[in-house]
Amino acid sequence: MANDDGLLAVGGDLSPERLLLAYKNGIFPWFNDDALILWWSPDPRMVLFPDKIKISKSMRKELRSDKFRLTQDTCFEKVMEHCAKVERSGQQGTWITPEMKMAYTDLHHKKIARSYEVWEEGQLVGGLYGVDLGHVFCGESMFSLRPNASKYAFIKMVQELQQKRYRLIDCQVHTNHLESLGAELIPRNRFMEILQGQLGTGE
């Protein structure tokens, strides 16, 4: 019942129970500071199948070097704060409001929301966070204070999830950056079938 842009519902709250139910049904919140909570389920859906990750020669060299260090779930709130400050083309302000930070931090404490952090010489320089459903990782946002730092976090995460046999990474909506890393658009009904365990990724 979503409209052409993927908008499905307006209102509600960001309780852990509602957020988890939404993600399990292919729905995510996205709204501005001065707006009601908007719930989205776009069609088509931008996803990355872990075995389709594209890694450039320059990034392969970056991955082999010891320039960056990766950690997981060590400073979730700091990652969210950095993601909220990222300037994005065509967008004023941020959807990562104080309410959103509280809600996802609560999910993090319940080990549902996770973060990947990238460090350089002891400084946090990149990372990403999202919701982990156990077979699908729903990416929310990433940031980079050094060239390739967020890309490093993303590729390392995908490689880990590939080993754990995750079905896909939900990237939500199209960006050229995600497409360059191997993400693709698939019909929402196929996304939902994979999300709810009715299809394998190759079907």
Short mmCIF file of N, CA and C in Angstrom, two decimals, residues 3-137:
data_model
loop_
_atom_site.label_atom_id
_atom_site.label_comp_id
_atom_site.label_asym_id
_atom_site.label_seq_id
_atom_site.Cartn_x
_atom_site.Cartn_y
_atom_site.Cartn_z
N ASN A 3 3.03 4.40 -1.45
CA ASN A 3 2.86 5.20 -2.66
C ASN A 3 4.06 4.98 -3.59
N ASP A 4 4.11 5.72 -4.71
CA ASP A 4 5.16 5.51 -5.70
C ASP A 4 6.55 5.79 -5.15
N ASP A 5 6.65 6.69 -4.15
CA ASP A 5 7.95 7.00 -3.55
C ASP A 5 8.34 6.00 -2.46
N GLY A 6 7.41 5.14 -2.08
CA GLY A 6 7.69 4.16 -1.04
C GLY A 6 7.15 4.54 0.32
N LEU A 7 6.48 5.70 0.44
CA LEU A 7 5.92 6.11 1.73
C LEU A 7 4.74 5.22 2.06
N LEU A 8 4.78 4.63 3.25
CA LEU A 8 3.78 3.64 3.64
C LEU A 8 2.87 4.13 4.77
N ALA A 9 3.45 4.82 5.74
CA ALA A 9 2.67 5.23 6.91
C ALA A 9 3.28 6.47 7.54
N VAL A 10 2.47 7.15 8.35
CA VAL A 10 2.90 8.37 9.04
C VAL A 10 2.49 8.27 10.50
N GLY A 11 3.41 8.65 11.40
CA GLY A 11 3.07 8.67 12.82
C GLY A 11 3.68 7.52 13.59
N GLY A 12 3.06 7.19 14.71
CA GLY A 12 3.58 6.11 15.55
C GLY A 12 4.74 6.58 16.42
N ASP A 13 5.54 5.64 16.84
CA ASP A 13 6.68 5.96 17.70
C ASP A 13 7.87 5.12 17.29
N LEU A 14 9.00 5.33 17.97
CA LEU A 14 10.23 4.62 17.65
C LEU A 14 10.61 3.65 18.77
N SER A 15 9.62 3.00 19.34
CA SER A 15 9.90 2.02 20.38
C SER A 15 10.67 0.85 19.77
N PRO A 16 11.50 0.16 20.56
CA PRO A 16 12.24 -0.98 20.03
C PRO A 16 11.33 -2.02 19.37
N GLU A 17 10.18 -2.27 19.98
CA GLU A 17 9.26 -3.27 19.45
C GLU A 17 8.74 -2.86 18.08
N ARG A 18 8.37 -1.59 17.93
CA ARG A 18 7.83 -1.12 16.65
C ARG A 18 8.93 -1.10 15.58
N LEU A 19 10.12 -0.66 15.96
CA LEU A 19 11.23 -0.62 15.00
C LEU A 19 11.57 -2.03 14.49
N LEU A 20 11.69 -2.98 15.40
CA LEU A 20 12.03 -4.34 15.00
C LEU A 20 10.94 -4.95 14.13
N LEU A 21 9.68 -4.72 14.48
CA LEU A 21 8.57 -5.22 13.66
C LEU A 21 8.63 -4.61 12.26
N ALA A 22 8.95 -3.31 12.20
CA ALA A 22 9.04 -2.63 10.90
C ALA A 22 10.13 -3.25 10.04
N TYR A 23 11.33 -3.40 10.59
CA TYR A 23 12.44 -3.94 9.80
C TYR A 23 12.16 -5.36 9.33
N LYS A 24 11.50 -6.15 10.17
CA LYS A 24 11.17 -7.52 9.79
C LYS A 24 10.15 -7.56 8.65
N ASN A 25 9.46 -6.43 8.45
CA ASN A 25 8.48 -6.34 7.37
C ASN A 25 8.93 -5.42 6.25
N GLY A 26 10.25 -5.16 6.18
CA GLY A 26 10.80 -4.38 5.08
C GLY A 26 10.48 -2.90 5.13
N ILE A 27 10.25 -2.37 6.32
CA ILE A 27 9.85 -0.96 6.50
C ILE A 27 10.89 -0.28 7.38
N PHE A 28 11.22 0.98 7.05
CA PHE A 28 12.17 1.72 7.88
C PHE A 28 11.71 3.16 8.04
N PRO A 29 12.08 3.83 9.15
CA PRO A 29 11.71 5.23 9.36
C PRO A 29 12.73 6.16 8.73
N TRP A 30 12.23 7.28 8.22
CA TRP A 30 13.11 8.28 7.60
C TRP A 30 12.34 9.59 7.56
N PHE A 31 12.80 10.57 8.31
CA PHE A 31 12.05 11.82 8.41
C PHE A 31 12.97 12.92 8.90
N ASN A 32 12.50 14.17 8.82
CA ASN A 32 13.29 15.30 9.27
C ASN A 32 12.88 15.72 10.67
N ASP A 33 13.68 16.58 11.27
CA ASP A 33 13.46 17.04 12.63
C ASP A 33 12.06 17.58 12.88
N ASP A 34 11.54 18.32 11.91
CA ASP A 34 10.28 19.03 12.11
C ASP A 34 9.07 18.26 11.56
N ALA A 35 9.26 16.97 11.28
CA ALA A 35 8.19 16.20 10.64
C ALA A 35 7.73 15.06 11.54
N LEU A 36 6.54 14.56 11.24
CA LEU A 36 6.07 13.33 11.86
C LEU A 36 6.96 12.17 11.39
N ILE A 37 6.91 11.08 12.12
CA ILE A 37 7.67 9.90 11.70
C ILE A 37 7.07 9.36 10.41
N LEU A 38 7.93 9.20 9.41
CA LEU A 38 7.50 8.66 8.12
C LEU A 38 8.10 7.26 7.97
N TRP A 39 7.27 6.31 7.52
CA TRP A 39 7.70 4.93 7.37
C TRP A 39 7.71 4.56 5.89
N TRP A 40 8.81 3.93 5.43
CA TRP A 40 9.03 3.72 4.00
C TRP A 40 9.24 2.25 3.66
N SER A 41 8.80 1.89 2.47
CA SER A 41 9.07 0.56 1.91
C SER A 41 9.15 0.71 0.39
N PRO A 42 10.31 1.18 -0.11
CA PRO A 42 10.43 1.52 -1.53
C PRO A 42 10.40 0.30 -2.46
N ASP A 43 9.94 0.54 -3.66
CA ASP A 43 9.93 -0.48 -4.71
C ASP A 43 10.39 0.19 -6.00
N PRO A 44 11.55 -0.21 -6.58
CA PRO A 44 12.39 -1.33 -6.17
C PRO A 44 13.24 -1.01 -4.94
N ARG A 45 13.92 -2.03 -4.46
CA ARG A 45 14.73 -1.91 -3.24
C ARG A 45 16.20 -2.07 -3.60
N MET A 46 17.04 -1.22 -3.03
CA MET A 46 18.48 -1.31 -3.26
C MET A 46 19.08 -2.30 -2.26
N VAL A 47 19.72 -3.34 -2.78
CA VAL A 47 20.30 -4.36 -1.91
C VAL A 47 21.68 -4.75 -2.44
N LEU A 48 22.46 -5.37 -1.58
CA LEU A 48 23.73 -5.97 -2.00
C LEU A 48 23.74 -7.42 -1.56
N PHE A 49 23.87 -8.32 -2.53
CA PHE A 49 24.10 -9.72 -2.21
C PHE A 49 25.59 -9.84 -1.88
N PRO A 50 25.93 -10.38 -0.70
CA PRO A 50 27.32 -10.35 -0.24
C PRO A 50 28.34 -10.87 -1.25
N ASP A 51 27.97 -11.90 -2.03
CA ASP A 51 28.95 -12.46 -2.97
C ASP A 51 29.12 -11.61 -4.22
N LYS A 52 28.37 -10.50 -4.31
CA LYS A 52 28.49 -9.62 -5.47
C LYS A 52 29.22 -8.32 -5.16
N ILE A 53 29.87 -8.25 -4.01
CA ILE A 53 30.61 -7.05 -3.64
C ILE A 53 31.72 -6.78 -4.66
N LYS A 54 31.83 -5.52 -5.08
CA LYS A 54 32.87 -5.11 -6.03
C LYS A 54 33.96 -4.37 -5.26
N ILE A 55 35.19 -4.87 -5.41
CA ILE A 55 36.31 -4.25 -4.71
C ILE A 55 37.34 -3.82 -5.75
N SER A 56 37.59 -2.52 -5.84
CA SER A 56 38.54 -2.00 -6.81
C SER A 56 39.97 -2.38 -6.43
N LYS A 57 40.88 -2.25 -7.39
CA LYS A 57 42.29 -2.57 -7.13
C LYS A 57 42.85 -1.69 -6.02
N SER A 58 42.46 -0.41 -6.05
CA SER A 58 42.98 0.51 -5.03
C SER A 58 42.47 0.12 -3.64
N MET A 59 41.18 -0.35 -3.58
CA MET A 59 40.66 -0.75 -2.28
C MET A 59 41.26 -2.08 -1.82
N ARG A 60 41.57 -2.96 -2.75
CA ARG A 60 42.23 -4.20 -2.36
C ARG A 60 43.58 -3.91 -1.70
N LYS A 61 44.27 -2.92 -2.24
CA LYS A 61 45.55 -2.51 -1.65
C LYS A 61 45.31 -1.92 -0.26
N GLU A 62 44.24 -1.10 -0.13
CA GLU A 62 43.90 -0.49 1.15
C GLU A 62 43.58 -1.57 2.19
N LEU A 63 42.85 -2.60 1.77
CA LEU A 63 42.46 -3.67 2.68
C LEU A 63 43.66 -4.48 3.17
N ARG A 64 44.69 -4.57 2.32
CA ARG A 64 45.88 -5.35 2.70
C ARG A 64 46.83 -4.56 3.59
N SER A 65 46.70 -3.27 3.56
CA SER A 65 47.62 -2.43 4.36
C SER A 65 47.17 -2.42 5.82
N ASP A 66 48.02 -1.87 6.68
CA ASP A 66 47.65 -1.75 8.09
C ASP A 66 47.32 -0.30 8.45
N LYS A 67 46.88 0.44 7.43
CA LYS A 67 46.54 1.85 7.65
C LYS A 67 45.35 2.00 8.59
N PHE A 68 44.31 1.19 8.36
CA PHE A 68 43.10 1.26 9.16
C PHE A 68 42.98 0.06 10.08
N ARG A 69 42.22 0.26 11.16
CA ARG A 69 41.89 -0.83 12.08
C ARG A 69 40.38 -0.84 12.25
N LEU A 70 39.77 -2.02 12.19
CA LEU A 70 38.32 -2.16 12.28
C LEU A 70 37.91 -2.72 13.63
N THR A 71 36.89 -2.12 14.23
CA THR A 71 36.27 -2.67 15.44
C THR A 71 34.77 -2.74 15.24
N GLN A 72 34.10 -3.44 16.13
CA GLN A 72 32.65 -3.58 16.06
C GLN A 72 32.03 -3.25 17.40
N ASP A 73 31.00 -2.43 17.37
CA ASP A 73 30.16 -2.16 18.55
C ASP A 73 30.94 -1.58 19.73
N THR A 74 31.97 -0.81 19.44
CA THR A 74 32.74 -0.22 20.55
C THR A 74 32.30 1.21 20.87
N CYS A 75 31.71 1.92 19.89
CA CYS A 75 31.27 3.30 20.15
C CYS A 75 30.09 3.64 19.24
N PHE A 76 29.02 2.89 19.41
CA PHE A 76 27.84 3.00 18.56
C PHE A 76 27.32 4.44 18.49
N GLU A 77 27.19 5.08 19.63
CA GLU A 77 26.62 6.43 19.67
C GLU A 77 27.49 7.44 18.92
N LYS A 78 28.82 7.29 19.03
CA LYS A 78 29.71 8.19 18.30
C LYS A 78 29.56 8.02 16.79
N VAL A 79 29.38 6.78 16.35
CA VAL A 79 29.17 6.54 14.92
C VAL A 79 27.89 7.23 14.46
N MET A 80 26.82 7.10 15.23
CA MET A 80 25.57 7.78 14.88
C MET A 80 25.75 9.30 14.84
N GLU A 81 26.49 9.83 15.80
CA GLU A 81 26.70 11.29 15.85
C GLU A 81 27.45 11.76 14.61
N HIS A 82 28.47 11.02 14.19
CA HIS A 82 29.21 11.39 12.99
C HIS A 82 28.34 11.28 11.75
N CYS A 83 27.54 10.22 11.67
CA CYS A 83 26.65 10.05 10.53
C CYS A 83 25.65 11.20 10.43
N ALA A 84 25.22 11.71 11.57
CA ALA A 84 24.25 12.81 11.58
C ALA A 84 24.85 14.10 11.04
N LYS A 85 26.18 14.23 11.11
CA LYS A 85 26.84 15.47 10.68
C LYS A 85 27.23 15.47 9.21
N VAL A 86 27.09 14.31 8.55
CA VAL A 86 27.50 14.22 7.16
C VAL A 86 26.60 15.07 6.27
N GLU A 87 27.21 15.92 5.45
CA GLU A 87 26.45 16.71 4.49
C GLU A 87 26.15 15.85 3.26
N ARG A 88 24.86 15.80 2.88
CA ARG A 88 24.45 14.95 1.77
C ARG A 88 23.81 15.80 0.68
N SER A 89 24.15 15.52 -0.54
CA SER A 89 23.66 16.27 -1.69
C SER A 89 22.14 16.27 -1.75
N GLY A 90 21.55 17.46 -1.89
CA GLY A 90 20.10 17.58 -2.04
C GLY A 90 19.33 17.42 -0.75
N GLN A 91 20.03 17.40 0.37
CA GLN A 91 19.35 17.18 1.64
C GLN A 91 19.78 18.24 2.65
N GLN A 92 18.79 18.86 3.28
CA GLN A 92 19.06 19.83 4.32
C GLN A 92 18.82 19.17 5.67
N GLY A 93 19.73 19.39 6.61
CA GLY A 93 19.56 18.79 7.92
C GLY A 93 19.84 17.29 7.89
N THR A 94 19.30 16.58 8.86
CA THR A 94 19.55 15.15 8.97
C THR A 94 18.30 14.44 9.48
N TRP A 95 18.14 13.17 9.08
CA TRP A 95 17.04 12.38 9.63
C TRP A 95 17.48 11.70 10.92
N ILE A 96 18.76 11.82 11.27
CA ILE A 96 19.26 11.18 12.49
C ILE A 96 19.06 12.18 13.64
N THR A 97 17.83 12.28 14.07
CA THR A 97 17.42 13.23 15.10
C THR A 97 17.77 12.67 16.48
N PRO A 98 17.69 13.52 17.53
CA PRO A 98 17.91 12.99 18.89
C PRO A 98 16.99 11.82 19.22
N GLU A 99 15.76 11.88 18.74
CA GLU A 99 14.81 10.77 18.96
C GLU A 99 15.31 9.49 18.29
N MET A 100 15.82 9.63 17.07
CA MET A 100 16.36 8.48 16.35
C MET A 100 17.58 7.92 17.08
N LYS A 101 18.46 8.79 17.56
CA LYS A 101 19.66 8.34 18.27
C LYS A 101 19.29 7.53 19.50
N MET A 102 18.30 8.02 20.25
CA MET A 102 17.87 7.30 21.45
C MET A 102 17.29 5.94 21.09
N ALA A 103 16.47 5.92 20.03
CA ALA A 103 15.80 4.67 19.65
C ALA A 103 16.79 3.61 19.20
N TYR A 104 17.75 4.01 18.35
CA TYR A 104 18.70 3.02 17.83
C TYR A 104 19.74 2.64 18.87
N THR A 105 20.05 3.55 19.78
CA THR A 105 20.94 3.20 20.89
C THR A 105 20.28 2.15 21.77
N ASP A 106 18.98 2.30 21.96
CA ASP A 106 18.22 1.30 22.72
C ASP A 106 18.29 -0.06 22.01
N LEU A 107 18.13 -0.05 20.68
CA LEU A 107 18.26 -1.30 19.92
C LEU A 107 19.67 -1.87 20.03
N HIS A 108 20.66 -0.98 20.08
CA HIS A 108 22.05 -1.43 20.22
C HIS A 108 22.25 -2.14 21.55
N HIS A 109 21.68 -1.59 22.60
CA HIS A 109 21.80 -2.23 23.92
C HIS A 109 21.14 -3.60 23.92
N LYS A 110 20.18 -3.80 23.04
CA LYS A 110 19.51 -5.10 22.92
C LYS A 110 20.23 -5.99 21.89
N LYS A 111 21.39 -5.53 21.40
CA LYS A 111 22.23 -6.27 20.45
C LYS A 111 21.54 -6.49 19.10
N ILE A 112 20.64 -5.57 18.74
CA ILE A 112 19.95 -5.63 17.44
C ILE A 112 20.57 -4.63 16.47
N ALA A 113 20.84 -3.43 16.93
CA ALA A 113 21.55 -2.44 16.11
C ALA A 113 23.05 -2.58 16.37
N ARG A 114 23.84 -2.51 15.28
CA ARG A 114 25.27 -2.73 15.40
C ARG A 114 26.04 -1.64 14.67
N SER A 115 27.29 -1.47 15.07
CA SER A 115 28.15 -0.50 14.40
C SER A 115 29.48 -1.13 14.05
N TYR A 116 30.07 -0.63 12.97
CA TYR A 116 31.43 -0.99 12.56
C TYR A 116 32.23 0.31 12.53
N GLU A 117 33.38 0.29 13.19
CA GLU A 117 34.18 1.50 13.33
C GLU A 117 35.55 1.34 12.68
N VAL A 118 36.03 2.40 12.06
CA VAL A 118 37.35 2.39 11.44
C VAL A 118 38.23 3.42 12.16
N TRP A 119 39.42 2.98 12.52
CA TRP A 119 40.35 3.82 13.28
C TRP A 119 41.64 4.02 12.50
N GLU A 120 42.20 5.19 12.65
CA GLU A 120 43.52 5.49 12.09
C GLU A 120 44.32 6.22 13.15
N GLU A 121 45.43 5.61 13.56
CA GLU A 121 46.30 6.18 14.60
C GLU A 121 45.49 6.55 15.85
N GLY A 122 44.59 5.67 16.23
CA GLY A 122 43.82 5.86 17.46
C GLY A 122 42.63 6.78 17.34
N GLN A 123 42.39 7.32 16.14
CA GLN A 123 41.27 8.25 15.94
C GLN A 123 40.16 7.57 15.14
N LEU A 124 38.91 7.81 15.53
CA LEU A 124 37.77 7.29 14.79
C LEU A 124 37.62 8.10 13.50
N VAL A 125 37.77 7.43 12.34
CA VAL A 125 37.77 8.17 11.07
C VAL A 125 36.70 7.69 10.09
N GLY A 126 35.93 6.68 10.48
CA GLY A 126 34.89 6.20 9.59
C GLY A 126 34.08 5.12 10.26
N GLY A 127 32.96 4.80 9.62
CA GLY A 127 32.15 3.73 10.18
C GLY A 127 30.75 3.71 9.61
N LEU A 128 29.97 2.77 10.10
CA LEU A 128 28.57 2.63 9.67
C LEU A 128 27.79 1.95 10.78
N TYR A 129 26.46 2.05 10.68
CA TYR A 129 25.62 1.33 11.63
C TYR A 129 24.37 0.84 10.93
N GLY A 130 23.70 -0.11 11.55
CA GLY A 130 22.48 -0.65 10.96
C GLY A 130 21.82 -1.64 11.90
N VAL A 131 20.78 -2.28 11.39
CA VAL A 131 19.98 -3.22 12.18
C VAL A 131 20.28 -4.64 11.68
N ASP A 132 20.67 -5.50 12.60
CA ASP A 132 21.07 -6.87 12.26
C ASP A 132 19.92 -7.83 12.57
N LEU A 133 19.34 -8.41 11.51
CA LEU A 133 18.23 -9.34 11.67
C LEU A 133 18.67 -10.80 11.70
N GLY A 134 19.97 -11.04 11.66
CA GLY A 134 20.47 -12.40 11.75
C GLY A 134 20.72 -13.08 10.42
N HIS A 135 20.00 -12.67 9.39
CA HIS A 135 20.23 -13.21 8.04
C HIS A 135 20.26 -12.09 7.00
N VAL A 136 19.81 -10.91 7.43
CA VAL A 136 19.83 -9.69 6.62
C VAL A 136 20.34 -8.56 7.50
N PHE A 137 21.29 -7.78 6.97
CA PHE A 137 21.75 -6.59 7.69
C PHE A 137 21.17 -5.37 7.00
#
